[in-house]
CSV table of C-alpha atoms and ligand atoms in Angstrom, one decimal:
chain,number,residue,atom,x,y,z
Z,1,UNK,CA,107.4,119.0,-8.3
Z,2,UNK,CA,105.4,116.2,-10.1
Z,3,UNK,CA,106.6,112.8,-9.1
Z,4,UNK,CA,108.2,110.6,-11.2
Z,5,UNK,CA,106.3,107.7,-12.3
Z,6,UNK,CA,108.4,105.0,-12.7
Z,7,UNK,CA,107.1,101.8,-10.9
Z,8,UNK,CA,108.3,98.8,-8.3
Z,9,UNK,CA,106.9,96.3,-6.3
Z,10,UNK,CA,108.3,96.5,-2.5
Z,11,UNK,CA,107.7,93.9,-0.2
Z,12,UNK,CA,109.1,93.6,3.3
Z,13,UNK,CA,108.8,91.3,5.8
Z,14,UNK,CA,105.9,91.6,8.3
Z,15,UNK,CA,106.9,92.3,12.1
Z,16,UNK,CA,103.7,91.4,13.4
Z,17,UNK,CA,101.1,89.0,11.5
Z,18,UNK,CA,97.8,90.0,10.6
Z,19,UNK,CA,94.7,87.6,10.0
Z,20,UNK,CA,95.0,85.6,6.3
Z,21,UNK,CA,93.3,88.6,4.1
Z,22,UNK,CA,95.9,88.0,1.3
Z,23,UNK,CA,96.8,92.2,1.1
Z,24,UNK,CA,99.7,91.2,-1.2
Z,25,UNK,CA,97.2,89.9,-3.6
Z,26,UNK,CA,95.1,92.6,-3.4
Z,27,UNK,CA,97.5,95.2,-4.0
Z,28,UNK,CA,98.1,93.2,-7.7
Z,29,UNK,CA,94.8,94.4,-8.5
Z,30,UNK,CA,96.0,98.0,-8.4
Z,31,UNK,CA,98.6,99.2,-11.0
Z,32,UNK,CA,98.9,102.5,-9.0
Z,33,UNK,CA,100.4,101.4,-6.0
Z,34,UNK,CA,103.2,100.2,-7.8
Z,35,UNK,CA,104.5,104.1,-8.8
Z,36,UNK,CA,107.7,105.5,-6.7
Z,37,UNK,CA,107.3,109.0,-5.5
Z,38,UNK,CA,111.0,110.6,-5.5
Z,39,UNK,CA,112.2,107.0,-5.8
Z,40,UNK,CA,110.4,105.6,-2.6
Z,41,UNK,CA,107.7,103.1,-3.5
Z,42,UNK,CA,104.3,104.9,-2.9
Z,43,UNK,CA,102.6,104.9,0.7
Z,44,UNK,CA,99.3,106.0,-0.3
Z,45,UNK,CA,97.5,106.6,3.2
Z,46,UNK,CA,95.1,109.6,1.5
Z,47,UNK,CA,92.2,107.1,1.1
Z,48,UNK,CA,89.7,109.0,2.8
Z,49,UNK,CA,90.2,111.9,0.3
Z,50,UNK,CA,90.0,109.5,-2.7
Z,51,UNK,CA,90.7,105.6,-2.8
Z,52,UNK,CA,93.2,104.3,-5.9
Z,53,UNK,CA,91.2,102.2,-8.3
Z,54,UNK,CA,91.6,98.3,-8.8
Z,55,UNK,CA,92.2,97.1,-13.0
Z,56,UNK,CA,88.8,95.5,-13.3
Z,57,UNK,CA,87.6,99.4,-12.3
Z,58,UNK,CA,89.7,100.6,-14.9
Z,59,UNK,CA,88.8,98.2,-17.6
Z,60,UNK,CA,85.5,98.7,-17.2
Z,61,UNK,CA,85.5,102.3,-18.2
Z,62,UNK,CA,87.7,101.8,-21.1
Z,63,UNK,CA,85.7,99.3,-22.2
Z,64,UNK,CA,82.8,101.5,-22.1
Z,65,UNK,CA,84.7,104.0,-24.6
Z,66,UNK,CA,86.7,101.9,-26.7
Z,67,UNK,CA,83.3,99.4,-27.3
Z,68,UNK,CA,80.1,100.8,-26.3
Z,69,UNK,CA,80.1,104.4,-26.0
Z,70,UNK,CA,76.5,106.3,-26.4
Z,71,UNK,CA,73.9,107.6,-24.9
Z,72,UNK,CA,71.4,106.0,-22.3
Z,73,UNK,CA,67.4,105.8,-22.7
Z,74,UNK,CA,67.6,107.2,-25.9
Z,75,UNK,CA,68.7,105.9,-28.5
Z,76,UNK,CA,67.1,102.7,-30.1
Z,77,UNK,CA,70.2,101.8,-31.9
Z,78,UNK,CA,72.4,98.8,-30.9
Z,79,UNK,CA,75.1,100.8,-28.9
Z,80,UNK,CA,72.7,103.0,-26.8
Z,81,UNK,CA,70.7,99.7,-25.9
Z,82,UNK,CA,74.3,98.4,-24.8
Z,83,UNK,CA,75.0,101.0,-23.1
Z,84,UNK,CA,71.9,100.9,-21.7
Z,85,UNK,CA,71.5,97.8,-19.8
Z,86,UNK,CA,75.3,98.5,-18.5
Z,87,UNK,CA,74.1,101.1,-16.8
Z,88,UNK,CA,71.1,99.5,-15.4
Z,89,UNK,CA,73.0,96.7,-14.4
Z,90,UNK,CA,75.2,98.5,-12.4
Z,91,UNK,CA,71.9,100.8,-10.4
Z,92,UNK,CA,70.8,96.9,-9.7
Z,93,UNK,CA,74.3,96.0,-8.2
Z,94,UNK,CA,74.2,98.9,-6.3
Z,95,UNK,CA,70.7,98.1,-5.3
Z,96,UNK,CA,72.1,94.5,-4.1
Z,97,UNK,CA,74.8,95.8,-2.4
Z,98,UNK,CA,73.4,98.0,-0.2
Z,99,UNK,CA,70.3,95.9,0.5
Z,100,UNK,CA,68.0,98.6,-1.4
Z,101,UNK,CA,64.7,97.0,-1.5
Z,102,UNK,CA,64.3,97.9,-5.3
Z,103,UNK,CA,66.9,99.5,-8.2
Z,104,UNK,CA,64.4,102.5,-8.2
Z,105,UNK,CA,65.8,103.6,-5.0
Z,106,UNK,CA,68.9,104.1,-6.2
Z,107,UNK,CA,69.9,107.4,-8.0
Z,108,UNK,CA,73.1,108.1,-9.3
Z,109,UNK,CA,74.5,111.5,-8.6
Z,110,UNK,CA,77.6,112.9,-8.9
Z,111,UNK,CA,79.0,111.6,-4.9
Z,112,UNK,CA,77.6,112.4,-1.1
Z,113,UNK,CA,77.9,115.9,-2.0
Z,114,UNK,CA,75.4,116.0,-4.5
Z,115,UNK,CA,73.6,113.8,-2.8
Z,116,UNK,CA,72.9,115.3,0.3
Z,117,UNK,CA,72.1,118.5,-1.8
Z,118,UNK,CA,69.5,116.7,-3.7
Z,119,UNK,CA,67.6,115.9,-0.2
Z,120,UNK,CA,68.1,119.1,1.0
Z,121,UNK,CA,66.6,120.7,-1.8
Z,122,UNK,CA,64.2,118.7,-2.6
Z,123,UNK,CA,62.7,117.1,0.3
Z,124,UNK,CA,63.9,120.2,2.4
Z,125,UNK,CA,61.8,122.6,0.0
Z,126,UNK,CA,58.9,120.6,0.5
Z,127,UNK,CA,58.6,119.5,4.1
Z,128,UNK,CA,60.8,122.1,6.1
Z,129,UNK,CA,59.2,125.3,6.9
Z,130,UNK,CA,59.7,128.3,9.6
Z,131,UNK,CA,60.5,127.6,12.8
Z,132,UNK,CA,61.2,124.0,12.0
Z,133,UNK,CA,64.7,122.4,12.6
Z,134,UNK,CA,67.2,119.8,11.1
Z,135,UNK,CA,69.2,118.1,13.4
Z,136,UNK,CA,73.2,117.2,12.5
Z,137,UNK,CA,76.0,116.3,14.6
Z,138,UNK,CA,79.1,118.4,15.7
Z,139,UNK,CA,81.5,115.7,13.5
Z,140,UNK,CA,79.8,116.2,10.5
Z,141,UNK,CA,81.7,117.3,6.7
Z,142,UNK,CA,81.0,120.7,5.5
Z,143,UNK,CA,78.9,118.8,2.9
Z,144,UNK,CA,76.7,117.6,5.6
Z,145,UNK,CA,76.4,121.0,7.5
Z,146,UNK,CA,76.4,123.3,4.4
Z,147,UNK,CA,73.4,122.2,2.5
Z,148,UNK,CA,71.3,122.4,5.7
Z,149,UNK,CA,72.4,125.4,6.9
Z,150,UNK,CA,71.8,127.3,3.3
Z,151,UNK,CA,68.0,125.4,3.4
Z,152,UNK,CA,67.4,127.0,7.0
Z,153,UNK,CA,68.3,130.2,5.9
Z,154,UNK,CA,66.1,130.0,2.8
Z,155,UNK,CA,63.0,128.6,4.8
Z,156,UNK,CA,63.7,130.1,8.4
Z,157,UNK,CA,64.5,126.7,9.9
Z,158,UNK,CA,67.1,126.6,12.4
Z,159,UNK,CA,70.2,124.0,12.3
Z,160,UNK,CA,70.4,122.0,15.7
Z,161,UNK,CA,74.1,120.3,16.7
Z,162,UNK,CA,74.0,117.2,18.7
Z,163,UNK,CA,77.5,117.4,20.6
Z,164,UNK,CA,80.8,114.9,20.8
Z,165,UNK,CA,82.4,113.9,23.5
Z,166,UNK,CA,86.4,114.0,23.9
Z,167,UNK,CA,87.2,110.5,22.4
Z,168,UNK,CA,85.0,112.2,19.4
Z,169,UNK,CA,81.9,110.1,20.3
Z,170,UNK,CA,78.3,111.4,19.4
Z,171,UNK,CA,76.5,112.0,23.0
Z,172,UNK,CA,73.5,109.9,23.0
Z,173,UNK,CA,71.5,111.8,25.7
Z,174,UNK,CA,72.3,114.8,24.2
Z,175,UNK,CA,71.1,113.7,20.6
Z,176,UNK,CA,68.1,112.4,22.1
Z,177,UNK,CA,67.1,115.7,23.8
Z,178,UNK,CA,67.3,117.5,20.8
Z,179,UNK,CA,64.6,115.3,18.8
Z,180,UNK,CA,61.2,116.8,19.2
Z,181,UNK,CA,58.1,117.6,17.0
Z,182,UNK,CA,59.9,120.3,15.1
Z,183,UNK,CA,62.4,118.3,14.0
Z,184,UNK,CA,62.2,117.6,10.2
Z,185,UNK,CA,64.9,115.5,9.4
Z,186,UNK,CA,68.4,114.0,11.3
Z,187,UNK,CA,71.3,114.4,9.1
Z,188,UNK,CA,74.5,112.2,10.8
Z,189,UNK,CA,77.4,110.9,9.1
Z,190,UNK,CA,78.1,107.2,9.2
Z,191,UNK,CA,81.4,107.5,10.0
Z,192,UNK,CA,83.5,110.9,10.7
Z,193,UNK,CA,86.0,111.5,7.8
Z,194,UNK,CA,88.0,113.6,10.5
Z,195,UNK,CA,88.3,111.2,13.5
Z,196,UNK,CA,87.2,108.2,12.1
Z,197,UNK,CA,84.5,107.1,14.9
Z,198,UNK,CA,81.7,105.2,13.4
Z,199,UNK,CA,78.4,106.3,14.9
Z,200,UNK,CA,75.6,103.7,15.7
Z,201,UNK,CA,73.5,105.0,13.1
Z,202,UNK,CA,71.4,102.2,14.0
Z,203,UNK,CA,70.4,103.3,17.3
Z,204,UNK,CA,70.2,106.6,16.0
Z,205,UNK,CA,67.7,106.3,13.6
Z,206,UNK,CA,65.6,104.2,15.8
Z,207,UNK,CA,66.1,107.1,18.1
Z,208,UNK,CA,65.2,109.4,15.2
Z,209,UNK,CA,61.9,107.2,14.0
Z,210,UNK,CA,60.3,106.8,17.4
Z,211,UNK,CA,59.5,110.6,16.8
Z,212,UNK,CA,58.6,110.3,12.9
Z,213,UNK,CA,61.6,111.9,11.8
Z,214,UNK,CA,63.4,110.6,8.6
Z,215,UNK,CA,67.3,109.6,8.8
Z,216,UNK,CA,70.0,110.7,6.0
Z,217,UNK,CA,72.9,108.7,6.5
Z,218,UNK,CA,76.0,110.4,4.8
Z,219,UNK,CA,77.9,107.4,4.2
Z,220,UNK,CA,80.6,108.4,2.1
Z,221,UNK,CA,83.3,107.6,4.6
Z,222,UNK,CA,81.3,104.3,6.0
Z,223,UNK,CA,80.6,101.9,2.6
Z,224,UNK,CA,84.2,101.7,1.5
Z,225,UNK,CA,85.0,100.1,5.6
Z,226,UNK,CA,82.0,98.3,6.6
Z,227,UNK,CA,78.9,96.4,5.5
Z,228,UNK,CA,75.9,98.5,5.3
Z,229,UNK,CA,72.0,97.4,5.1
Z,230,UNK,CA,69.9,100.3,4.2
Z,231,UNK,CA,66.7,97.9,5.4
Z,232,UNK,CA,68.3,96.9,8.1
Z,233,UNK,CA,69.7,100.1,9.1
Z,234,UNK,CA,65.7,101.5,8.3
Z,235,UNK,CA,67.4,104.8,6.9
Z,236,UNK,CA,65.1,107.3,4.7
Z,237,UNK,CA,68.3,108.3,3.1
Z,238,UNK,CA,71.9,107.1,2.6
Z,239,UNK,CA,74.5,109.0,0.4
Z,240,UNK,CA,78.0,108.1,-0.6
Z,241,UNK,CA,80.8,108.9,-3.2
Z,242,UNK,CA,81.7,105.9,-5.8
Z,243,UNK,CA,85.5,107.5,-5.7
Z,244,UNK,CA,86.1,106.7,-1.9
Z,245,UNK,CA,85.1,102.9,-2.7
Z,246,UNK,CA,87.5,102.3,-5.9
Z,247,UNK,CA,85.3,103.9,-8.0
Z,248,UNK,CA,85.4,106.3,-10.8
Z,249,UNK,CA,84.8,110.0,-9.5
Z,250,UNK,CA,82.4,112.0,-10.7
Z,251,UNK,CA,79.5,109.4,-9.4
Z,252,UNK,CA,77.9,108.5,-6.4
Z,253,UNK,CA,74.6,107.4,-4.6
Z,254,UNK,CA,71.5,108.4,-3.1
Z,255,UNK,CA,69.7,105.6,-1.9
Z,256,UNK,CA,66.2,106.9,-0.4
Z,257,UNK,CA,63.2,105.1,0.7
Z,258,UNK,CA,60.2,104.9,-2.2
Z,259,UNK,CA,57.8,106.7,0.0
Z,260,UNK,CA,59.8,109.6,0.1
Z,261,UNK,CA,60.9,109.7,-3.2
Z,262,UNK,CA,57.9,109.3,-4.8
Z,263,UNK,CA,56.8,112.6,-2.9
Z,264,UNK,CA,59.7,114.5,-3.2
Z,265,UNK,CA,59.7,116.9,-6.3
Z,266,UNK,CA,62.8,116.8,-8.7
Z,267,UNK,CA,65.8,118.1,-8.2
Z,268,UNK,CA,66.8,119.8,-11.6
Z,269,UNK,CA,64.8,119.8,-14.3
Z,270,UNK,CA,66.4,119.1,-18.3
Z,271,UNK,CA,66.5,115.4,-20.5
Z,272,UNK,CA,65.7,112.2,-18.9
Z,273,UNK,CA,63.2,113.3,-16.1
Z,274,UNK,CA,60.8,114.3,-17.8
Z,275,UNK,CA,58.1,112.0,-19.1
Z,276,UNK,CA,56.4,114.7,-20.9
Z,277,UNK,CA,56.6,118.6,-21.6
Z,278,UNK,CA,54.8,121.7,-23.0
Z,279,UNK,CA,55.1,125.2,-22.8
Z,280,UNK,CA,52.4,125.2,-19.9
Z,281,UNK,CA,53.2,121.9,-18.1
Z,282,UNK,CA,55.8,119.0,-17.8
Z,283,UNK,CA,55.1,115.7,-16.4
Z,284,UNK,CA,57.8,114.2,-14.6
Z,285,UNK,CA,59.5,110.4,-15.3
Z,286,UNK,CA,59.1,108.0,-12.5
Z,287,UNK,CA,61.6,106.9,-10.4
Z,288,UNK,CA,64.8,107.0,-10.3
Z,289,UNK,CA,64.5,109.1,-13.6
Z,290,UNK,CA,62.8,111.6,-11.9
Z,291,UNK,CA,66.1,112.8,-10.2
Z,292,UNK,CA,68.6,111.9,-12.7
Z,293,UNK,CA,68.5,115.4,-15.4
Z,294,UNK,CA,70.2,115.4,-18.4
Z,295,UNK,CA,73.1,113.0,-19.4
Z,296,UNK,CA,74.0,111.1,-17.0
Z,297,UNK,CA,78.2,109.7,-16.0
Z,298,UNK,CA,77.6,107.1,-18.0
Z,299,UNK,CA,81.0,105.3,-17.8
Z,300,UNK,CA,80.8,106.2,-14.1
Z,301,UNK,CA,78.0,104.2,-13.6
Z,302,UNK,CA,79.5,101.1,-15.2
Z,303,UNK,CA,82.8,102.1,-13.2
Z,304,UNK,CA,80.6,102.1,-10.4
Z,305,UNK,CA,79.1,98.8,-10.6
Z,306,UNK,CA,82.6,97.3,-11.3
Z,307,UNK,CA,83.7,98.3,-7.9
Z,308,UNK,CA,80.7,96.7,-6.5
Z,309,UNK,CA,82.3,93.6,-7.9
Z,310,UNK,CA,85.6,94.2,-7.1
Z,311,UNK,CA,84.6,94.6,-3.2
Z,312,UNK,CA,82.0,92.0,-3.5
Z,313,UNK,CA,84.6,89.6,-4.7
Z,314,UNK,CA,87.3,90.8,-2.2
Z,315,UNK,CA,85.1,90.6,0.5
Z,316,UNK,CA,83.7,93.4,2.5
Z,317,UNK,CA,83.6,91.7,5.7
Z,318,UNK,CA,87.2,90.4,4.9
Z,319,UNK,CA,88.2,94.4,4.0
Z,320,UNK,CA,86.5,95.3,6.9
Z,321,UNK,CA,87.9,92.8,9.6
Z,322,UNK,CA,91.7,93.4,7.9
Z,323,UNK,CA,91.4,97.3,8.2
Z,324,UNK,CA,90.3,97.2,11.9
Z,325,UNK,CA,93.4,95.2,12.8
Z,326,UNK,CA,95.1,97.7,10.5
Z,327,UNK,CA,94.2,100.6,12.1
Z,328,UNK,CA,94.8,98.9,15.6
Z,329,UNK,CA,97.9,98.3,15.0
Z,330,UNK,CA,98.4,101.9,13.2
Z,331,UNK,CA,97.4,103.7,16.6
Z,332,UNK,CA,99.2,101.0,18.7
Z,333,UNK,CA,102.7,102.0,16.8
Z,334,UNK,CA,102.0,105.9,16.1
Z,335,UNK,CA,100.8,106.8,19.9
Z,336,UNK,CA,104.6,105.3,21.1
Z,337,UNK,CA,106.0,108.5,19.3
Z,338,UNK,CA,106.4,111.1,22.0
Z,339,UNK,CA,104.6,114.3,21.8
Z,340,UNK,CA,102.0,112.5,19.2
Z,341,UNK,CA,98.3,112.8,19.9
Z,342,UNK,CA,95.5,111.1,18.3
Z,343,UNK,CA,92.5,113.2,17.6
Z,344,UNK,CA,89.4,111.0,17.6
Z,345,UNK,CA,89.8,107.9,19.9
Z,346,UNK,CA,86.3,106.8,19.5
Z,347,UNK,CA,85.6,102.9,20.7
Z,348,UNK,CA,84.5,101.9,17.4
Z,349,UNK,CA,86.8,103.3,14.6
Z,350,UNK,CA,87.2,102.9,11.0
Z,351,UNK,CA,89.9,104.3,8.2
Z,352,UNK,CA,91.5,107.1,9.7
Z,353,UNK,CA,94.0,108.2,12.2
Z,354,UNK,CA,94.3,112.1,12.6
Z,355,UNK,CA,96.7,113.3,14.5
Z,356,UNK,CA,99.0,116.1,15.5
Z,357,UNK,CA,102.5,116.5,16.7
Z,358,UNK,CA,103.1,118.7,19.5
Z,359,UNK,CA,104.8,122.1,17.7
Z,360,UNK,CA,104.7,121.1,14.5
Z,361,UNK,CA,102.2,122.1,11.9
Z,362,UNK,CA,100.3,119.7,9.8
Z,363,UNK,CA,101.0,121.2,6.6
Z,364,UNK,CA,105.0,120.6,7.0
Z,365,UNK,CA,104.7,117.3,8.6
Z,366,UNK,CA,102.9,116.6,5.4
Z,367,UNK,CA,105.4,117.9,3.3
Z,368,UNK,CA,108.1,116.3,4.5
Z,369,UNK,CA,106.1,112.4,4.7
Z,370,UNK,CA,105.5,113.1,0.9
Z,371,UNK,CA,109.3,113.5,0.6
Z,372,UNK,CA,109.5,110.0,2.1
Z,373,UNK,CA,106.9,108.6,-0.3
Z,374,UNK,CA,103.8,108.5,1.7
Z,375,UNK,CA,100.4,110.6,0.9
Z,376,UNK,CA,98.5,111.6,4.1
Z,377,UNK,CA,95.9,114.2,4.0
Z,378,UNK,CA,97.0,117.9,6.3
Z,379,UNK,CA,94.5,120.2,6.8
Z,380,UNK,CA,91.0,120.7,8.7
Z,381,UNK,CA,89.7,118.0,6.5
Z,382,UNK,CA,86.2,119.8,4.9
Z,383,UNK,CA,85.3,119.5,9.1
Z,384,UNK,CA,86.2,122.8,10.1
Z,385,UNK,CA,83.7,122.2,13.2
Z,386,UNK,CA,85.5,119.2,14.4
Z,387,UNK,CA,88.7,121.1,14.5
Z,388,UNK,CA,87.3,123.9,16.2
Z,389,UNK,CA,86.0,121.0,18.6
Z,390,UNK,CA,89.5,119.6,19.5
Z,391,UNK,CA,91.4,123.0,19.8
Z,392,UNK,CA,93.5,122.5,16.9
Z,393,UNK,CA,93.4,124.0,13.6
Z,394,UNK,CA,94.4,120.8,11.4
Z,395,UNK,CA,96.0,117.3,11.9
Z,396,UNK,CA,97.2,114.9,9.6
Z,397,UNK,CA,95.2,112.1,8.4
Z,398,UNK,CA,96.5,108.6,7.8
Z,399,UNK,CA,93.7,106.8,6.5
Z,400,UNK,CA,93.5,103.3,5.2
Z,401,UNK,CA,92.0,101.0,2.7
Z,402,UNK,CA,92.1,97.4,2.3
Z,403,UNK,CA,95.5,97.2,0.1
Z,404,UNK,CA,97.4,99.1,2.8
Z,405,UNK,CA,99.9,97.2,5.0
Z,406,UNK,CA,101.6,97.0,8.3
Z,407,UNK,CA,104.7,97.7,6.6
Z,408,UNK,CA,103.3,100.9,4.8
Z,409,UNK,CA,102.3,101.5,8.8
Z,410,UNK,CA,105.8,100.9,10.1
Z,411,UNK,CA,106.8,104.0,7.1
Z,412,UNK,CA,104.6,106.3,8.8
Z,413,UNK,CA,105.9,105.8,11.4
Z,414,UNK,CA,109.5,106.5,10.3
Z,415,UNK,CA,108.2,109.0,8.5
Z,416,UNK,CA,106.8,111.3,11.3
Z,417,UNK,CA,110.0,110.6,13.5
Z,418,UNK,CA,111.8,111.7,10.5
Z,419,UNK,CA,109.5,115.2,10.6
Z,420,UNK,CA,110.6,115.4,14.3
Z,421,UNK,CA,114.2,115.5,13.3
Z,422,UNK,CA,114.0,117.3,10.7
Z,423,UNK,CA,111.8,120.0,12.4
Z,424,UNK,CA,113.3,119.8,15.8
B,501,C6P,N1,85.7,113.8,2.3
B,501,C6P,C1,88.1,113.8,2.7
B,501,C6P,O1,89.3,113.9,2.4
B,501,C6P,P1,82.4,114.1,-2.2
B,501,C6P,O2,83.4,115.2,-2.2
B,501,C6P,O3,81.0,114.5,-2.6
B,501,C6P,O4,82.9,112.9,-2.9
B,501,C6P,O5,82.3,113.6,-0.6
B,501,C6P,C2,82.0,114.6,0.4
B,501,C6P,C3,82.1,114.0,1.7
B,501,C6P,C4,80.9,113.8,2.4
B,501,C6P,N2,80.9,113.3,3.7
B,501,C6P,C5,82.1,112.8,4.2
B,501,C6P,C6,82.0,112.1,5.5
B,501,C6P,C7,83.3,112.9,3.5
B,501,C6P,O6,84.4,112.5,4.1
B,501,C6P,C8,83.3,113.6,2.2
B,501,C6P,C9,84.6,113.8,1.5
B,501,C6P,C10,87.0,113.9,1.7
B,501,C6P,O7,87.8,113.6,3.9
B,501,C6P,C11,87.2,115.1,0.8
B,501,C6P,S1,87.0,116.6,1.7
């Protein structure tokens, strides 16, 4: 049944305080949250699968059809030079966001997925050969295990799995006994989409460089929750989806180093990376052109940039400190319900609580919280590994974003010991 869309404001007193981040301000900036589901007011706690997008977002993109809709690097006509340096403009707040140290590092893809696919094919067909090996963790997404494994196949590398610990934690000593001189590239995700641990991606690529090998961050889950410093993190590579970070989908980054991706060969081949073709030869358009075939997502780009402003304006740091006393006070309230377990109790956490309830399966206790109103993910959460991991063969996924509140906690938590009574 498709939920009706009539819309409300619901505001209830806090029981415990959180620090000043004004979340009641915030969620004014997004016209979504204000849609009832089965008359309840929304809970959306499905941000990890996609986050809900703020109005400056949205205006952005219908300003871009409604006003200046063309193509880009082509035309020489008013609108397509418009359009144009829109798009640009948003590669260079990308670029400033992320500490890139120039826009050319910055290529827009469709999100982490393509991303990650793009290194793989590119920089894997080129550098990884027989008998070499890509290293990956065991909490990595299917989109940062799949595109390796189909390059191993292809080039008779072999995939290597650093192991987690019980609290989902990446073990160090283990990590660090699998880097050696056949090791082509480290793969790790900056933070796990199905527990939620954040890795020190730092130490790991310091880890990773002391031997020469390159770093692809897969931040998809990780930009959205936290401040991230591609110089300062020294990472060859860092992916991540725009639609995870109020962004439009259908966009995404891949930030790589200038070294690499001036030696890397393209991608796909079609409009806009070329620089010059024939029947017996093509010269290819510098970077980031060079990876960027045919029409780009235009809008998306502009979208994209317009988060960057939204977040920047917001406040990552404030997002980030208000989620992490978010989700503290999410697992404080939802391990008091008996026969709950949290999968993924890493130290440092951002975004998401998985979890399952003794008996019950995922898929109902989902069901019946979207009854009440609130969107969680159920499932094995595109980590199929990590499940396998923990024994279980899906949990349910609460995660967060920086409009969510203690109140929308304290329905969860209702929620699940409705499921209980319900399913007892
Ligand atoms: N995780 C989730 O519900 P795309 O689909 O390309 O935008 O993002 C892929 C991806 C890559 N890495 C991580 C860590 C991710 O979490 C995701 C997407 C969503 O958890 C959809 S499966």
């Amino acid at each position: 049944m498709i939920p009706s869309g009539t819309t409300s404001q619901v505001r209830m007193p806090a029981s415990e305080p959180l620090s000043a981040f004004n979340v009641w301000r915030v969620r004014e900036d997004f016209p979504i949250l204000k849609t009832q589901v089965y008359g309840k007011p929304l809970v959306y706690l499905d941000n990890a699968a996609t986050s809900q997008k703020p109005q400056g977002v949205l205006d952005a993109l219908n300003r871009f059809y409604a006003q200046e809709c063309a193509n880009v690097h082509r035309g020489l006509h008013w609108l397509s030079e418009l359009a144009t340096q829109d798009y640009e403009d948003a590669r260079v707040k990308v670029q400033r966001f992320l500490g890139a140290a120039e826009a050319r590092e910055i290529i827009f893809v469709r999100g982490a997925t393509e991303a990650i696919n793009l290194v793989a094919h590119s920089y894997g067909r080129k550098y990884v050969q027989a008998g070499d090996e890509i290293l990956i963790t065991a909490m990595e997404h299917h989109s940062n295990i799949v595109p390796w494994q189909i390059l191993c196949q292809e080039q008779g590398a072999r995939l290597r799995v650093a192991p987690i610990n019980d609290a989902g934690e990446l073990i160090l000593e283990e990590f660090q006994k699998l880097l050696n001189s056949r090791t082509r590239l480290v793969a790790v995700g900056h933070v796990s989409n199905a527990l939620g641990t954040v890795n020190p991606v730092r130490q790991i690529i310091q880890m990773a460089h002391n031997h020469n090998i390159p770093v692809l961050v897969d931040g998809a889950q990780a930009v959205p929750h936290l401040k991230v410093n591609v110089q300062e993190l020294d990472c060859d590579f860092y992916a991540f989806s725009g639609h995870k970070f109020y962004g439009p989908t259908g966009v995404g980054v891949l930030y790589g180093k200038v070294r690499w991706l001036e030696e890397m060969p393209p991608y796909q081949g079609g409009g806009d990376m070329i620089s010059a073709v024939t029947f017996e030869k093509t010269t290819y358009n510098s970077l980031p052109y060079k990876f960027e075939a045919g029409t780009p997502h235009i809008a998306g780009g502009i979208g994209l940039g317009a988060a960057v402003d939204y977040v920047s304006e917001v406040g990552l740091n404030q997002i980030a400190a208000y989620e992490h006393e978010l989700l503290a006070y999410a697992a404080r309230q939802v391990s008091r319900i008996p026969g709950l377990r949290i999968i993924g109790t890493a130290r440092e956490k951002a975004g998401v609580i998985s979890f399952v309830l003794e008996g019950l399966h995922p898929h109902d206790i989902g069901t019946i919280l979207d009854r009440e109103g609130i969107a969680v993910r159920a499932g094995h959460h595109c980590a199929m590994p990590v499940m396998e991991r923990f024994g279980v063969p899906a949990t349910t996924r609460a995660s967060f974003a920086c409009y969510n509140t203690q109140e929308e906690v304290d329905a969860l938590v209702a929620g699940i010991q409705k499921v209980q009574e319900v399913l007892a």
